[in-house]
Amino acid sequence: MKRLLCVINDDGAFAHACHADLRGWDVCLVESLSAARKLLAHQHYAVGLLLDHGDAGRDDETERFLRRHHHMRWVGVFDAPRLEQPALRELIATHLFDFHTRPVDMLRLRHSLGHAHGMAVLERGAGANRRPHTGGRIDGNSPAITRLRAQIAKIAAVDAPVLIAGESGSGKELAAQEVHARSQRASGPFVAINCAAVAPALIHSELFGHERGAFTGATRDKRGLLEAASGGSIFLDEIGDLPLDLQASLLRFLQERVIYRVGGTRTIPVDARVIAATHVDLPRAVAAGRFREDLYYRLSVFPIRVPPLRERKEDLPQLTELIFHKYAEERSPQLKGVSKEALQAMARYDWPGNVRELINRLRRAMVLAEHRLIMPEDLELPGAGPIGPIVDGLGSSRLSAERIAISDSLARSGNNISQAARELGVSRMTLYRLMAKHSISL
Ligand SMILES: Nc1ncnc2c1ncn2[C@@H]1O[C@H](COP(=O)(O)OP(=O)(O)OP(=O)(O)O)[C@@H](O)[C@H]1O
Ligand SMILES: [Mg+2]
C-alpha cells in the first residue's frame, strides 16, 4: 500500500473527503505542521499532501518545513487567489512536486500523487545501496576505509594504548571515538584534549590535576582530565606537541597506572585507556629529539593510519551525499543535488584538507549554488580556473579593502559568520557571497 502523509492546514472538511476518496493509499492525517514535524522525526514518508490554510503570514513557516523535509515529494492544494502572491508562487516552484487549486479535481489529484509516488520509487531504486547517516560514524566503502574499520574493531577489543596517525581533517578523532565506542569501555567517559591548543604552562594541571596551593591561583584541589577519564578513554590529540617533561609523566602513567597531581605527593590510581593522535611524523620527531623514544614505543604497539581522502576517492560520492543531507537545511532552496560534472571534478582533486575540506567546500557550495545542481565552479577547487574579476587602480584597492575588512571581521569573531555579518552590516548570505568572491574559506 502506498503511504501518504496528509498535512492539514485548513478546516479539515476537505481533508476528510479526500481521505475517503484516496483508495489504494494508506493516509495518515495530521492537523498541523508541527504535528507533521514530530511524526517525520521517526517515520518515513515518500509523498506528502499539503492542504494550505490560506494565511500568507505563515508562508515562512511552511517554507522552513518544506525545506527541512525536502527529500519527500510534496503536492500542495491552495485557494486560487493565493497564487497571485509572488512569494507563494516561488515556494511552489521551489519545493513542490505539483499543486492544485480549490475546488480540487480528485481525479487529477490522484494522478499527481500517484506520479509523485512513482518518482520516489524510481529514485529509491537508483540509490539502493545508500545507507542512512549514522552520525559520528566512519563512512565509506573503499578498500582503505574497510581495512581501517576492520583494524579498529580488532584493536578496540584489546585494552592497550593506541596511536592514530593521519593528515589533518582525515578523521583521526572519529577513529578515536570509534575505538572507544567499540571497546569494553564504551559506557565510560571519552575525554578529549588537544595538546597543541592548551598553553604549555597549563597542560600539566589540565591533564594531571593539582592540589590546593600547588601554584598561585590553585585555591582548591582539582581533578585532571586523566582522572576524569577513569573507566573510559582519554584522547590526546596532537600528542607530538606534548612538552617533553609531560611526556615523562605520561610515560610513568602508562607504566604504573597511577598519577601525581601537580603539587601532590600521593599517587592516585587511574584506569583510563590512552588513545593518542598525531598529524606529524613521530619517528622523525623522535630522531630530532622532540619526542621521547620510550614513549613512542609504548604508544605505538597498536598504530592506526587513517588514509588521506585522495587514497579513497571511491568514497567521494557517498560522503558527498551524506554531507548534502546532513546540511540540507542550509542549502539554497532550489538546490536538489550535485552534478555529475562536479563529482568528476572532485575526483580529480587531491583534497589536501581531506574530509574536513570536503565538508567545508560542499557546505559553502550548497549555500552559494545558483542552479538546481552543484556545478564544478561552485566548489572553487584550486587549479580549476580563475576566480573573481581582474581589476586594477581604484577598483583593485577597493577590493583589497573589502577583502581585509572581511578577513579581519571573521578573525575577530572566531569565524562566526552571523557575528561577522552583523559587524559588517551585511546579511549572512551576502557575506558568504563576498567570501566566495575573495576566495576566503574558514
Ligand atoms: N570517513 C568519514 N565519514 C564521515 N565523516 C568523516 C569521515 N572522516 C572524517 N569525517 C568528518 O570530517 C571532519 C574531520 O574529522 P576529524 O575531526 O576526525 O579529523 P582529524 O583528523 O581529527 O582532523 P585534524 O587533524 O584537523 O584534527 C569531522 O567533521 C568528521 O566527522
Ligand atoms: Mg582532530
mmCIF file of N, CA and C and ligand atoms in Angstrom, residues 133 135-140 145 148-149 164 166-177 194 235 237-238 277-279 306 309 312 315 319 322-323 326-327 353-357 359, ligand 1:
data_model
loop_
_atom_site.group_PDB
_atom_site.id
_atom_site.type_symbol
_atom_site.label_atom_id
_atom_site.label_comp_id
_atom_site.label_asym_id
_atom_site.label_seq_id
_atom_site.Cartn_x
_atom_site.Cartn_y
_atom_site.Cartn_z
ATOM 1 N N HIS A 133 22.636 8.032 7.323
ATOM 2 C CA HIS A 133 23.782 8.571 8.043
ATOM 3 C C HIS A 133 23.654 8.245 9.518
ATOM 4 N N GLY A 135 25.742 9.277 11.841
ATOM 5 C CA GLY A 135 26.188 10.367 12.699
ATOM 6 C C GLY A 135 27.388 9.964 13.524
ATOM 7 N N GLY A 136 28.530 10.587 13.281
ATOM 8 C CA GLY A 136 29.711 10.276 14.071
ATOM 9 C C GLY A 136 30.311 8.922 13.738
ATOM 10 N N ARG A 137 29.899 8.300 12.650
ATOM 11 C CA ARG A 137 30.493 7.027 12.263
ATOM 12 C C ARG A 137 31.437 7.247 11.088
ATOM 13 N N ILE A 138 32.374 6.299 10.930
ATOM 14 C CA ILE A 138 33.299 6.404 9.811
ATOM 15 C C ILE A 138 32.589 5.893 8.564
ATOM 16 N N ASP A 139 32.274 6.796 7.646
ATOM 17 C CA ASP A 139 31.551 6.399 6.450
ATOM 18 C C ASP A 139 32.509 6.116 5.317
ATOM 19 N N GLY A 140 32.045 5.321 4.361
ATOM 20 C CA GLY A 140 32.841 4.995 3.188
ATOM 21 C C GLY A 140 32.946 3.489 3.009
ATOM 22 N N ILE A 145 39.072 2.311 3.646
ATOM 23 C CA ILE A 145 38.241 2.570 4.827
ATOM 24 C C ILE A 145 37.725 1.258 5.419
ATOM 25 N N LEU A 148 40.438 0.025 7.503
ATOM 26 C CA LEU A 148 40.550 0.821 8.727
ATOM 27 C C LEU A 148 39.495 0.359 9.748
ATOM 28 N N ARG A 149 38.267 0.195 9.285
ATOM 29 C CA ARG A 149 37.205 -0.226 10.218
ATOM 30 C C ARG A 149 37.513 -1.587 10.827
ATOM 31 N N ILE A 164 47.095 6.980 16.681
ATOM 32 C CA ILE A 164 46.443 7.202 15.389
ATOM 33 C C ILE A 164 47.198 8.275 14.619
ATOM 34 N N GLY A 166 47.578 10.423 10.891
ATOM 35 C CA GLY A 166 46.791 10.768 9.709
ATOM 36 C C GLY A 166 46.886 12.257 9.456
ATOM 37 N N GLU A 167 46.644 12.618 8.201
ATOM 38 C CA GLU A 167 46.719 14.031 7.835
ATOM 39 C C GLU A 167 45.583 14.810 8.490
ATOM 40 N N SER A 168 45.742 16.103 8.476
ATOM 41 C CA SER A 168 44.738 16.974 9.063
ATOM 42 C C SER A 168 43.387 16.782 8.358
ATOM 43 N N GLY A 169 42.331 16.667 9.156
ATOM 44 C CA GLY A 169 40.979 16.566 8.601
ATOM 45 C C GLY A 169 40.625 15.201 8.043
ATOM 46 N N SER A 170 41.489 14.194 8.279
ATOM 47 C CA SER A 170 41.239 12.889 7.651
ATOM 48 C C SER A 170 40.292 12.025 8.473
ATOM 49 N N GLY A 171 40.067 12.380 9.731
ATOM 50 C CA GLY A 171 39.134 11.595 10.543
ATOM 51 C C GLY A 171 39.788 10.904 11.732
ATOM 52 N N LYS A 172 40.883 11.484 12.261
ATOM 53 C CA LYS A 172 41.576 10.847 13.389
ATOM 54 C C LYS A 172 40.693 10.824 14.637
ATOM 55 N N GLU A 173 40.034 11.942 14.895
ATOM 56 C CA GLU A 173 39.199 11.994 16.097
ATOM 57 C C GLU A 173 38.029 11.020 15.973
ATOM 58 N N LEU A 174 37.489 10.929 14.778
ATOM 59 C CA LEU A 174 36.403 9.992 14.521
ATOM 60 C C LEU A 174 36.876 8.560 14.794
ATOM 61 N N ALA A 175 38.102 8.255 14.340
ATOM 62 C CA ALA A 175 38.660 6.913 14.557
ATOM 63 C C ALA A 175 38.825 6.665 16.055
ATOM 64 N N ALA A 176 39.284 7.692 16.788
ATOM 65 C CA ALA A 176 39.471 7.544 18.231
ATOM 66 C C ALA A 176 38.133 7.253 18.912
ATOM 67 N N GLN A 177 37.098 7.977 18.495
ATOM 68 C CA GLN A 177 35.771 7.757 19.084
ATOM 69 C C GLN A 177 35.279 6.341 18.794
ATOM 70 N N ASN A 194 43.282 18.595 23.280
ATOM 71 C CA ASN A 194 44.193 18.882 22.178
ATOM 72 C C ASN A 194 45.465 19.479 22.762
ATOM 73 N N PHE A 235 41.553 10.900 25.027
ATOM 74 C CA PHE A 235 42.042 11.118 23.668
ATOM 75 C C PHE A 235 43.027 12.271 23.697
ATOM 76 N N ASP A 237 44.969 14.455 21.589
ATOM 77 C CA ASP A 237 45.110 14.880 20.198
ATOM 78 C C ASP A 237 46.401 15.691 20.058
ATOM 79 N N GLU A 238 47.041 15.585 18.924
ATOM 80 C CA GLU A 238 48.319 16.261 18.668
ATOM 81 C C GLU A 238 49.334 15.966 19.764
ATOM 82 N N ALA A 277 46.698 10.836 19.060
ATOM 83 C CA ALA A 277 46.685 11.088 17.614
ATOM 84 C C ALA A 277 47.733 12.120 17.254
ATOM 85 N N THR A 278 48.212 12.026 16.041
ATOM 86 C CA THR A 278 49.199 12.998 15.586
ATOM 87 C C THR A 278 49.124 13.176 14.072
ATOM 88 N N HIS A 279 49.362 14.396 13.626
ATOM 89 C CA HIS A 279 49.467 14.571 12.177
ATOM 90 C C HIS A 279 50.930 14.743 11.775
ATOM 91 N N VAL A 306 45.018 6.588 9.482
ATOM 92 C CA VAL A 306 43.797 6.964 8.777
ATOM 93 C C VAL A 306 44.204 7.444 7.389
ATOM 94 N N LEU A 309 42.076 11.314 2.111
ATOM 95 C CA LEU A 309 40.941 11.163 1.201
ATOM 96 C C LEU A 309 41.384 10.811 -0.224
ATOM 97 N N ARG A 312 41.282 7.268 -1.182
ATOM 98 C CA ARG A 312 39.981 6.576 -1.147
ATOM 99 C C ARG A 312 38.939 7.416 -1.857
ATOM 100 N N ASP A 315 35.157 6.832 -2.216
ATOM 101 C CA ASP A 315 34.169 7.204 -1.202
ATOM 102 C C ASP A 315 33.530 8.564 -1.461
ATOM 103 N N LEU A 319 30.238 10.043 0.524
ATOM 104 C CA LEU A 319 30.459 11.097 1.513
ATOM 105 C C LEU A 319 29.713 12.366 1.094
ATOM 106 N N LEU A 322 26.062 12.055 1.867
ATOM 107 C CA LEU A 322 25.773 12.148 3.299
ATOM 108 C C LEU A 322 25.906 13.589 3.787
ATOM 109 N N ILE A 323 26.936 14.271 3.308
ATOM 110 C CA ILE A 323 27.147 15.659 3.732
ATOM 111 C C ILE A 323 25.989 16.523 3.214
ATOM 112 N N LYS A 326 23.134 15.958 5.436
ATOM 113 C CA LYS A 326 23.360 16.453 6.787
ATOM 114 C C LYS A 326 23.132 17.974 6.861
ATOM 115 N N TYR A 327 23.576 18.690 5.820
ATOM 116 C CA TYR A 327 23.466 20.147 5.862
ATOM 117 C C TYR A 327 22.338 20.669 4.970
ATOM 118 N N GLY A 353 43.065 19.010 2.485
ATOM 119 C CA GLY A 353 42.427 19.169 3.806
ATOM 120 C C GLY A 353 41.469 18.028 4.116
ATOM 121 N N ASN A 354 41.483 17.012 3.269
ATOM 122 C CA ASN A 354 40.728 15.767 3.500
ATOM 123 C C ASN A 354 39.229 15.973 3.729
ATOM 124 N N VAL A 355 38.626 15.124 4.590
ATOM 125 C CA VAL A 355 37.161 15.154 4.708
ATOM 126 C C VAL A 355 36.668 16.509 5.228
ATOM 127 N N ARG A 356 37.474 17.135 6.093
ATOM 128 C CA ARG A 356 37.038 18.441 6.594
ATOM 129 C C ARG A 356 36.933 19.442 5.442
ATOM 130 N N GLU A 357 37.897 19.412 4.535
ATOM 131 C CA GLU A 357 37.846 20.312 3.377
ATOM 132 C C GLU A 357 36.630 19.990 2.504
ATOM 133 N N ILE A 359 33.797 18.746 3.476
ATOM 134 C CA ILE A 359 32.606 19.262 4.157
ATOM 135 C C ILE A 359 32.508 20.776 3.946
HETATM 136 N N1 LIG B 1 35.059 8.606 6.979
HETATM 137 C C1 LIG B 1 34.329 9.651 7.426
HETATM 138 N N2 LIG B 1 32.980 9.592 7.382
HETATM 139 C C2 LIG B 1 32.235 10.624 7.805
HETATM 140 N N3 LIG B 1 32.726 11.767 8.296
HETATM 141 C C3 LIG B 1 34.046 11.883 8.366
HETATM 142 C C4 LIG B 1 34.921 10.840 7.943
HETATM 143 N N4 LIG B 1 36.175 11.237 8.137
HETATM 144 C C5 LIG B 1 36.113 12.460 8.674
HETATM 145 N N5 LIG B 1 34.844 12.876 8.817
HETATM 146 C C6 LIG B 1 34.401 14.187 9.313
HETATM 147 O O1 LIG B 1 35.381 15.113 8.914
HETATM 148 C C7 LIG B 1 35.657 16.054 9.923
HETATM 149 C C8 LIG B 1 37.103 15.962 10.330
HETATM 150 O O2 LIG B 1 37.330 14.740 11.002
HETATM 151 P P1 LIG B 1 38.227 14.666 12.338
HETATM 152 O O3 LIG B 1 37.999 15.844 13.212
HETATM 153 O O4 LIG B 1 38.052 13.309 12.919
HETATM 154 O O5 LIG B 1 39.640 14.778 11.626
HETATM 155 P P2 LIG B 1 41.067 14.930 12.273
HETATM 156 O O6 LIG B 1 41.947 14.006 11.524
HETATM 157 O O7 LIG B 1 40.982 14.788 13.757
HETATM 158 O O8 LIG B 1 41.411 16.409 11.854
HETATM 159 P P3 LIG B 1 42.509 17.428 12.495
HETATM 160 O O9 LIG B 1 43.848 16.850 12.185
HETATM 161 O O10 LIG B 1 42.221 18.669 11.725
HETATM 162 O O11 LIG B 1 42.200 17.500 13.950
HETATM 163 C C9 LIG B 1 34.689 15.743 11.051
HETATM 164 O O12 LIG B 1 33.552 16.538 10.891
HETATM 165 C C10 LIG B 1 34.351 14.278 10.824
HETATM 166 O O13 LIG B 1 33.083 13.972 11.337
#
